[in-house]
mmCIF file of N, CA and C in Angstrom:
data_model
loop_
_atom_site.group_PDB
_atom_site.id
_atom_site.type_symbol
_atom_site.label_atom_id
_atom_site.label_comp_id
_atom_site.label_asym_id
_atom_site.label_seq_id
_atom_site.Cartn_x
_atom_site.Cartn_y
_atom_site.Cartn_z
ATOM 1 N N UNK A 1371 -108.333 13.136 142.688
ATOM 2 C CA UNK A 1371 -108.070 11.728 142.946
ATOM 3 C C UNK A 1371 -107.929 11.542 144.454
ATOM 4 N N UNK A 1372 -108.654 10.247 144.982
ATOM 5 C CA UNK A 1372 -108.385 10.206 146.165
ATOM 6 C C UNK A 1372 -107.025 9.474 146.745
ATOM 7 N N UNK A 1373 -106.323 10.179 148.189
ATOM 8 C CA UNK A 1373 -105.195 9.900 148.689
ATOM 9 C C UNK A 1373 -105.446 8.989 149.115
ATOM 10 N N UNK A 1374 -106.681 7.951 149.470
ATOM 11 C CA UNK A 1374 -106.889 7.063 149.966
ATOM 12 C C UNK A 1374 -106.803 5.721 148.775
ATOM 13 N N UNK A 1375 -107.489 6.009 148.126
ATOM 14 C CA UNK A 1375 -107.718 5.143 147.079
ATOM 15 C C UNK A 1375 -107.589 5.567 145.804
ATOM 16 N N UNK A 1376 -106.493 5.605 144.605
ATOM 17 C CA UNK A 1376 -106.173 5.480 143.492
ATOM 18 C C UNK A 1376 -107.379 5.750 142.518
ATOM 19 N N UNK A 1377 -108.287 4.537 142.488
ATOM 20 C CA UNK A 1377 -109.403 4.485 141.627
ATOM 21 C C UNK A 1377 -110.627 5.155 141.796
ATOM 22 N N UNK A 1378 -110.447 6.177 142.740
ATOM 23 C CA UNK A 1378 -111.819 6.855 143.111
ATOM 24 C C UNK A 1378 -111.258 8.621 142.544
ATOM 25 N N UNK A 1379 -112.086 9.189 142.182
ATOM 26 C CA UNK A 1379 -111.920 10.263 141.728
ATOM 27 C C UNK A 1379 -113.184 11.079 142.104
ATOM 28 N N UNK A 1380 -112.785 12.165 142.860
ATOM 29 C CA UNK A 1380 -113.848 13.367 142.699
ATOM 30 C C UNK A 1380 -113.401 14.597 141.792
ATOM 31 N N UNK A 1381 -114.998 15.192 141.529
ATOM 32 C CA UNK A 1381 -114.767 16.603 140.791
ATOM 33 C C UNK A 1381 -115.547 17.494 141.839
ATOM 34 N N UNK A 1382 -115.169 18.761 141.995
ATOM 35 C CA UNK A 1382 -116.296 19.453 142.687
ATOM 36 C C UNK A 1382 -116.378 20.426 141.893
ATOM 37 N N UNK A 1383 -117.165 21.906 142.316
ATOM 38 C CA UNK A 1383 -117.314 22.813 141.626
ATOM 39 C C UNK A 1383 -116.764 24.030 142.619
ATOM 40 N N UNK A 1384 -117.228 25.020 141.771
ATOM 41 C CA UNK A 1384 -116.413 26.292 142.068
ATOM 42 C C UNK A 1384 -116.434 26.530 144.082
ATOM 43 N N UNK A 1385 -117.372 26.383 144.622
ATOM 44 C CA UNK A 1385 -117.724 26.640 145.806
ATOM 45 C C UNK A 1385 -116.941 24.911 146.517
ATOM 46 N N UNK A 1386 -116.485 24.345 146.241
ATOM 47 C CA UNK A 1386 -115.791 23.173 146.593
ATOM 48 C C UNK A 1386 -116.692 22.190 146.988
ATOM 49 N N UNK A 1387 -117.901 21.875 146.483
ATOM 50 C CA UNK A 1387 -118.835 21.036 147.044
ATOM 51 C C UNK A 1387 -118.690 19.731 145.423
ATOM 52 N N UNK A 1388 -118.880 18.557 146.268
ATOM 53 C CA UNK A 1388 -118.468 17.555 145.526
ATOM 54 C C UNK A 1388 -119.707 16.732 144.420
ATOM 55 N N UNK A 1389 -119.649 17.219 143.095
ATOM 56 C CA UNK A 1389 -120.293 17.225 142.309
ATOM 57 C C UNK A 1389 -120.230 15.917 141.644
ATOM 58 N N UNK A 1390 -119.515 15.231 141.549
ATOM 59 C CA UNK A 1390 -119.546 13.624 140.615
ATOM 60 C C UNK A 1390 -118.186 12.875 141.717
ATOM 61 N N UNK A 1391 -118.267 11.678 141.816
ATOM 62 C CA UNK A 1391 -117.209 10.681 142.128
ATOM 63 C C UNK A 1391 -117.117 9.315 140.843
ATOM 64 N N UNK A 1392 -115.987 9.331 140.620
ATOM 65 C CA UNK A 1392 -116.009 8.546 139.685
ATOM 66 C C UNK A 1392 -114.720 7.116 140.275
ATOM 67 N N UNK A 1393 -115.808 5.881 140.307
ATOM 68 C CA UNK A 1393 -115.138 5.058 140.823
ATOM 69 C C UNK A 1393 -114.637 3.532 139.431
ATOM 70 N N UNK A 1394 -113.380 4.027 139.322
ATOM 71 C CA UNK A 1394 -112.709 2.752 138.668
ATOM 72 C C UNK A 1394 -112.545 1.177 138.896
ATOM 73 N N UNK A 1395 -112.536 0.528 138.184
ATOM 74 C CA UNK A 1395 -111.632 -0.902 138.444
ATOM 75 C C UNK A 1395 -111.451 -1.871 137.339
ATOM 76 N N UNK A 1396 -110.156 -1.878 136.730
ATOM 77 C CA UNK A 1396 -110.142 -2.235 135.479
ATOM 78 C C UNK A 1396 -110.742 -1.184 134.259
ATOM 79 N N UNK A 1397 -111.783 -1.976 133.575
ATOM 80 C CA UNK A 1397 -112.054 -1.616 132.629
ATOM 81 C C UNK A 1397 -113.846 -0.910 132.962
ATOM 82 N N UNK A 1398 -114.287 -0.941 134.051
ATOM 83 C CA UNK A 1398 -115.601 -0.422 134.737
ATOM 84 C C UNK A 1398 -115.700 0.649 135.499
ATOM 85 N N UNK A 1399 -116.155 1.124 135.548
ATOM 86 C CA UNK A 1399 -116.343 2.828 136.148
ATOM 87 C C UNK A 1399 -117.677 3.344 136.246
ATOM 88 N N UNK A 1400 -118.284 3.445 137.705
ATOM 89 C CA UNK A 1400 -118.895 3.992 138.519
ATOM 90 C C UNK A 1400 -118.895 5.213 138.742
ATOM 91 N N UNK A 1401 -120.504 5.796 138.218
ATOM 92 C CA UNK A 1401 -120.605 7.284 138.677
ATOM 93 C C UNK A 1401 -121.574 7.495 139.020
ATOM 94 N N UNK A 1402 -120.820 8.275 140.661
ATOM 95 C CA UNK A 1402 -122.414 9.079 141.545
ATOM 96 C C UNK A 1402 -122.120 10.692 141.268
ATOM 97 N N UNK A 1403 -123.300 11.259 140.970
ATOM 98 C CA UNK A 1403 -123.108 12.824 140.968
ATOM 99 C C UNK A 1403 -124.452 12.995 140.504
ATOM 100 N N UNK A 1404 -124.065 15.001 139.971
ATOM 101 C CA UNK A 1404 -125.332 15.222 139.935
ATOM 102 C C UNK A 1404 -125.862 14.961 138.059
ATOM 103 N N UNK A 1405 -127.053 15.217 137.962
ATOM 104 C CA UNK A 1405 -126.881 14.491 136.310
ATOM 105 C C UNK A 1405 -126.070 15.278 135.271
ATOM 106 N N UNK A 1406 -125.943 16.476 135.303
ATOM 107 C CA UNK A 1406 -124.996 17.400 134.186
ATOM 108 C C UNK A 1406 -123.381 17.006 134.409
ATOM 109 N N UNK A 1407 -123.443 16.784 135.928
ATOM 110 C CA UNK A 1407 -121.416 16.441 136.137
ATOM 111 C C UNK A 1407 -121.141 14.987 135.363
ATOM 112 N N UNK A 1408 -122.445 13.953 135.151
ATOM 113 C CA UNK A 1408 -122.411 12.731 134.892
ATOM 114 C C UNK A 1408 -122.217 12.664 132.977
ATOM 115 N N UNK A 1409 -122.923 13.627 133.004
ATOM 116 C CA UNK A 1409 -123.003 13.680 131.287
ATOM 117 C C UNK A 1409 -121.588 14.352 130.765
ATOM 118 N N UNK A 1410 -121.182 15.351 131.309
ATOM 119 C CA UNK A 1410 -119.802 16.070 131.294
ATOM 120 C C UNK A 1410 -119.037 15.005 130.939
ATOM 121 N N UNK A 1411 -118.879 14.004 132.208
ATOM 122 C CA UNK A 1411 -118.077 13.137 132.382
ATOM 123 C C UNK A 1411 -118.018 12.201 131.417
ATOM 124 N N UNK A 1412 -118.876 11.636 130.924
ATOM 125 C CA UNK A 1412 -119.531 10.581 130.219
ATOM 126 C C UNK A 1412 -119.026 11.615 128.621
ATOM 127 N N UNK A 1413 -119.248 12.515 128.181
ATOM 128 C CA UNK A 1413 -119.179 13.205 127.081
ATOM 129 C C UNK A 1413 -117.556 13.282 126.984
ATOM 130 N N UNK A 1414 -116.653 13.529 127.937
ATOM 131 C CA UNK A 1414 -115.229 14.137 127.692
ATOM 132 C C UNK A 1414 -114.093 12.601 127.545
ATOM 133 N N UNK A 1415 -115.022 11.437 128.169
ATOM 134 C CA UNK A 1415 -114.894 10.484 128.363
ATOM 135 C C UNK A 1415 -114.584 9.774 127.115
ATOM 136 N N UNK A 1416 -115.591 9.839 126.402
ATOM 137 C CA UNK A 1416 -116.290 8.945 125.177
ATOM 138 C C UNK A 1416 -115.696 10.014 123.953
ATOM 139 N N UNK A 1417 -115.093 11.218 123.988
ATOM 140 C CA UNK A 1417 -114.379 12.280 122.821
ATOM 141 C C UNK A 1417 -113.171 11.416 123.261
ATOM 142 N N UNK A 1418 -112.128 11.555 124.559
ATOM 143 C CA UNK A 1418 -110.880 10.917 124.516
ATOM 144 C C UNK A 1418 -110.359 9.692 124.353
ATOM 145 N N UNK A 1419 -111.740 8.663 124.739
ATOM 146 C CA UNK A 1419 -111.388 7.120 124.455
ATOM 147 C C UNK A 1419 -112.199 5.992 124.389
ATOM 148 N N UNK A 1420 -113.519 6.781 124.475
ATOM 149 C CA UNK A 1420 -114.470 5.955 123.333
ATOM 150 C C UNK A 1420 -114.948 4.983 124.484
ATOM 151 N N UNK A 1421 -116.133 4.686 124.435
ATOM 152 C CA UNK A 1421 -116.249 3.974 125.530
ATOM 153 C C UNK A 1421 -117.828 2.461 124.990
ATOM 154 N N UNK A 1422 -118.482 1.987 126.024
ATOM 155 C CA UNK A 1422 -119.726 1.473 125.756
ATOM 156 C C UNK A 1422 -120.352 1.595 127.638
ATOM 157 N N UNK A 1423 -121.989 1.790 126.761
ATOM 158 C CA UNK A 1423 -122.225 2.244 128.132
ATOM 159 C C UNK A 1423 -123.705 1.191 128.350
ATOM 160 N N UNK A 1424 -123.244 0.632 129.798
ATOM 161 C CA UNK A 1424 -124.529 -0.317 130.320
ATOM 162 C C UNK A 1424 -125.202 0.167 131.355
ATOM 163 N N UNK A 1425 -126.654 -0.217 130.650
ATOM 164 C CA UNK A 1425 -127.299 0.509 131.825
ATOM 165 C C UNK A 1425 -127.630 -0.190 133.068
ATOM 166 N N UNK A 1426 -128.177 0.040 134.139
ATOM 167 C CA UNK A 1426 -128.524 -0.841 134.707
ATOM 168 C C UNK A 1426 -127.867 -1.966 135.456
ATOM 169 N N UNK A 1427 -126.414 -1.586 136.143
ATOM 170 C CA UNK A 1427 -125.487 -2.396 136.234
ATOM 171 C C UNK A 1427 -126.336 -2.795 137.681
ATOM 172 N N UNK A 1428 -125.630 -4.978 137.638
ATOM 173 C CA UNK A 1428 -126.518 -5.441 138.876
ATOM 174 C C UNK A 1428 -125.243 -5.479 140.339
ATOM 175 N N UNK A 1429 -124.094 -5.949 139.885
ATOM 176 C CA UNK A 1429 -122.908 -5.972 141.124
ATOM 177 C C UNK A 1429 -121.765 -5.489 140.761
ATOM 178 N N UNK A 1430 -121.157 -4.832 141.670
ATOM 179 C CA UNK A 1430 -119.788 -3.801 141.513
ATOM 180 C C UNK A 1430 -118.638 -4.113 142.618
ATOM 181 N N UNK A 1431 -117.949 -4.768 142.891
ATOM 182 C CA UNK A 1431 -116.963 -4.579 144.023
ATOM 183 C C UNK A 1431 -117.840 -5.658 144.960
ATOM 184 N N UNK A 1432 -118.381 -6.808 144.732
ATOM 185 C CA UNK A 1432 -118.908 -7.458 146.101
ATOM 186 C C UNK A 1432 -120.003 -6.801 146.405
ATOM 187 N N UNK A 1433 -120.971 -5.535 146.092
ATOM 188 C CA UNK A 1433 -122.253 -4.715 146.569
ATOM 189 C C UNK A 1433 -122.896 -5.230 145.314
ATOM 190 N N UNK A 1434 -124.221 -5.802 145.582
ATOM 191 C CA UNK A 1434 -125.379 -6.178 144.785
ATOM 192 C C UNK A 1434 -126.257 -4.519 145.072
ATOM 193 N N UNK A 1435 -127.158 -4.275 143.635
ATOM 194 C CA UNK A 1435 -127.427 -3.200 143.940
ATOM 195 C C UNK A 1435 -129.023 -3.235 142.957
ATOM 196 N N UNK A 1436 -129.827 -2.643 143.216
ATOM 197 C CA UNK A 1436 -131.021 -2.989 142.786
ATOM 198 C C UNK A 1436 -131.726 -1.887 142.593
ATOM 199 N N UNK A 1437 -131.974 -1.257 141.154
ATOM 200 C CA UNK A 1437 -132.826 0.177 140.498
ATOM 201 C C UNK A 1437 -133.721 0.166 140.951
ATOM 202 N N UNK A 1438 -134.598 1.699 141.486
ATOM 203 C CA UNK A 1438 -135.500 1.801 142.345
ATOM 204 C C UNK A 1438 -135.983 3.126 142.063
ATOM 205 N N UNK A 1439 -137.369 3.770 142.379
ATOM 206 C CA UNK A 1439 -137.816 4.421 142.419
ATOM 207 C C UNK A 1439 -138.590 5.145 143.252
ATOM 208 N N UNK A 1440 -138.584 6.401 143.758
ATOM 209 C CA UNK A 1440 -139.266 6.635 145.000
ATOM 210 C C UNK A 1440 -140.453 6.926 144.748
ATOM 211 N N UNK A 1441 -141.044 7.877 145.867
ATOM 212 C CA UNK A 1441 -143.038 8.015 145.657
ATOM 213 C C UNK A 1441 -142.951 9.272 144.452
ATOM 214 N N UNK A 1442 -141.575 10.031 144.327
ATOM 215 C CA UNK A 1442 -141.523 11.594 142.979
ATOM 216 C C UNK A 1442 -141.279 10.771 141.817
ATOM 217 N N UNK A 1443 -141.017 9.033 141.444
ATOM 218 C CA UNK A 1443 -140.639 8.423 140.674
ATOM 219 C C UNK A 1443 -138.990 9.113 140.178
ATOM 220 N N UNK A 1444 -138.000 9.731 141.269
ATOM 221 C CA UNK A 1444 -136.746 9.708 140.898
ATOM 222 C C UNK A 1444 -136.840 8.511 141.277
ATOM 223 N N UNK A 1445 -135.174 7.900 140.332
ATOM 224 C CA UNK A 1445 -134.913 7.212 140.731
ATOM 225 C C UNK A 1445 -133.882 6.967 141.424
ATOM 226 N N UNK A 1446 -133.145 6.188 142.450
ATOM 227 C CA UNK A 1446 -132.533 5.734 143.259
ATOM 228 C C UNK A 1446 -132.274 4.409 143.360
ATOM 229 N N UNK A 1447 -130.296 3.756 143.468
ATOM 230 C CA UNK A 1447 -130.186 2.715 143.869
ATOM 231 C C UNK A 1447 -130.046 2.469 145.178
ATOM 232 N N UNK A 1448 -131.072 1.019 145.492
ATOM 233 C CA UNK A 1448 -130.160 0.101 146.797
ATOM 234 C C UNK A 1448 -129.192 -0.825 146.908
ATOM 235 N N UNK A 1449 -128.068 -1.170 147.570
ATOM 236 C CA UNK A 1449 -126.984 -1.873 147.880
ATOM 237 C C UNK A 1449 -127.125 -2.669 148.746
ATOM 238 N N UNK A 1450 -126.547 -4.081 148.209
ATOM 239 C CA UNK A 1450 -126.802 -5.034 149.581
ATOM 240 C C UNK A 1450 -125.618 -5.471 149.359
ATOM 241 N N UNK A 1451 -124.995 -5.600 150.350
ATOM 242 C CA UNK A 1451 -123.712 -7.006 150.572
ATOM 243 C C UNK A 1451 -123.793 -8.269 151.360
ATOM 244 N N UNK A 1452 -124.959 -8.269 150.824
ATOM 245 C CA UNK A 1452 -125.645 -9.872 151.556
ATOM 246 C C UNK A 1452 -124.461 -11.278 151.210
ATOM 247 N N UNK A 1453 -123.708 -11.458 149.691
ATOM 248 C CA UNK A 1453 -123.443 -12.504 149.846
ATOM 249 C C UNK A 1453 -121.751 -12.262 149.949
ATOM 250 N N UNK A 1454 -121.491 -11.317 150.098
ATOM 251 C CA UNK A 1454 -119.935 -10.707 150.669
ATOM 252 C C UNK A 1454 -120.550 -11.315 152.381
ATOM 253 N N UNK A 1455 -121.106 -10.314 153.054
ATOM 254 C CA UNK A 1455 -121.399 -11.021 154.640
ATOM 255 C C UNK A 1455 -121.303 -12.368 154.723
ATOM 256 N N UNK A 1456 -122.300 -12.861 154.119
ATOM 257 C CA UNK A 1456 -122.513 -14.706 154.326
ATOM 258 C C UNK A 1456 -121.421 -14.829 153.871
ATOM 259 N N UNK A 1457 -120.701 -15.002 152.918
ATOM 260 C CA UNK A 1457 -119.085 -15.114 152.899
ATOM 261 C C UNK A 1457 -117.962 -15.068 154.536
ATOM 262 N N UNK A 1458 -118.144 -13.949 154.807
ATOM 263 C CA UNK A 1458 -116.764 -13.220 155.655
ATOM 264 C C UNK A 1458 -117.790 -14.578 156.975
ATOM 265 N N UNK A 1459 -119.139 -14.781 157.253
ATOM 266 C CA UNK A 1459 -119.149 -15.307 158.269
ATOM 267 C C UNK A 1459 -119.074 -16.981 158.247
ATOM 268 N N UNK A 1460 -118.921 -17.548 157.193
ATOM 269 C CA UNK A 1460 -119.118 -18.495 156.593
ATOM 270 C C UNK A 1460 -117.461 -19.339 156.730
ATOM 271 N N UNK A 1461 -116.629 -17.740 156.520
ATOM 272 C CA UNK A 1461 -115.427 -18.426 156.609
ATOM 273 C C UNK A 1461 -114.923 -18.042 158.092
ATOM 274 N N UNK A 1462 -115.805 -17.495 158.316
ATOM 275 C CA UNK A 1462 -115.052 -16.883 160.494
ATOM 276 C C UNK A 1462 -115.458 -18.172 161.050
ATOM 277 N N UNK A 1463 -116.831 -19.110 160.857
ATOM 278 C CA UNK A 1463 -117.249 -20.395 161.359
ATOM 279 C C UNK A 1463 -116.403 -21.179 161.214
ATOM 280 N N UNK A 1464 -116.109 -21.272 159.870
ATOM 281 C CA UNK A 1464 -115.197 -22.741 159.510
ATOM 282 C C UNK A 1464 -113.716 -22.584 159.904
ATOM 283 N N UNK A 1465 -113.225 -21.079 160.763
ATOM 284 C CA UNK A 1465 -111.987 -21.488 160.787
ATOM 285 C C UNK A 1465 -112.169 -21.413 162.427
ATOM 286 N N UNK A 1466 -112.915 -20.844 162.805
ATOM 287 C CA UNK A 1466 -112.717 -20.862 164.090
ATOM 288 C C UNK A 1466 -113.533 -22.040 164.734
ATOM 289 N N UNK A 1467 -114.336 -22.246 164.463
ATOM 290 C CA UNK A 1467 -115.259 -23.435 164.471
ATOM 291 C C UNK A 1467 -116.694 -22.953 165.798
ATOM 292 N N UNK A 1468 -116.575 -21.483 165.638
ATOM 293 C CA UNK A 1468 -117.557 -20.516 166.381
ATOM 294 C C UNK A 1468 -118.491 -19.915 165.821
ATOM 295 N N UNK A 1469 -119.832 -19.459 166.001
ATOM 296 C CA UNK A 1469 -120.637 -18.273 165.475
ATOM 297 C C UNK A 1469 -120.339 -16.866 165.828
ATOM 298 N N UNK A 1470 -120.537 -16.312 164.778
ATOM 299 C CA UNK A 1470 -119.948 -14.715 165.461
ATOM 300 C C UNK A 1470 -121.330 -14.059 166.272
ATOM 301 N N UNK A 1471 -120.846 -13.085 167.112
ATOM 302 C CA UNK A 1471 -121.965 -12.522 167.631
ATOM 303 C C UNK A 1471 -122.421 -11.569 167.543
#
């Protein structure tokens, strides 16, 4: 568990290299790792408390994120915080009555 943040959890393996992070909030949970630490997780998960699983999730925490595939057809997500930004500058204008630079 991280000392920083409560809801973030790593596992590593024997050589201490960090094999899955598992990120909470509420009732949703985020996992980056490698695919066997994910299934582990997902398997020990769903024996202790049963779960439902979506695929394809589109926003998490304010990050919009968009399924992708490279030229080996793995796949890979991208993250945007496009409308978190336009937010934070949207409200820096209206209170200061400035553009940021």
């Amino acid at each position: 568990q991280s000392r920083v943040d409560p809801c973030v959890f790593y596992k590593r393996n024997d050589i201490g290299e960090t094999i899955l992070i598992a990120v909470t909030h509420v009732d949703d949970t985020l996992l980056c790792g490698t695919k066997k630490a994910i299934e582990d997780f997902k398997i020990a998960i769903k024996k202790r408390f049963g779960y439902t699983e979506q695929q394809g999730f589109i926003k998490h925490l304010g990050v919009w994120y968009k399924e992708k595939r490279d030229e080996n057809g793995e796949r890979y997500l991208e993250a945007d915080m496009h409308d978190t930004i336009d937010g934070i500058i949207e409200t820096f204008e209206s209170i200061t009555k400035k553009k940021p630079k």
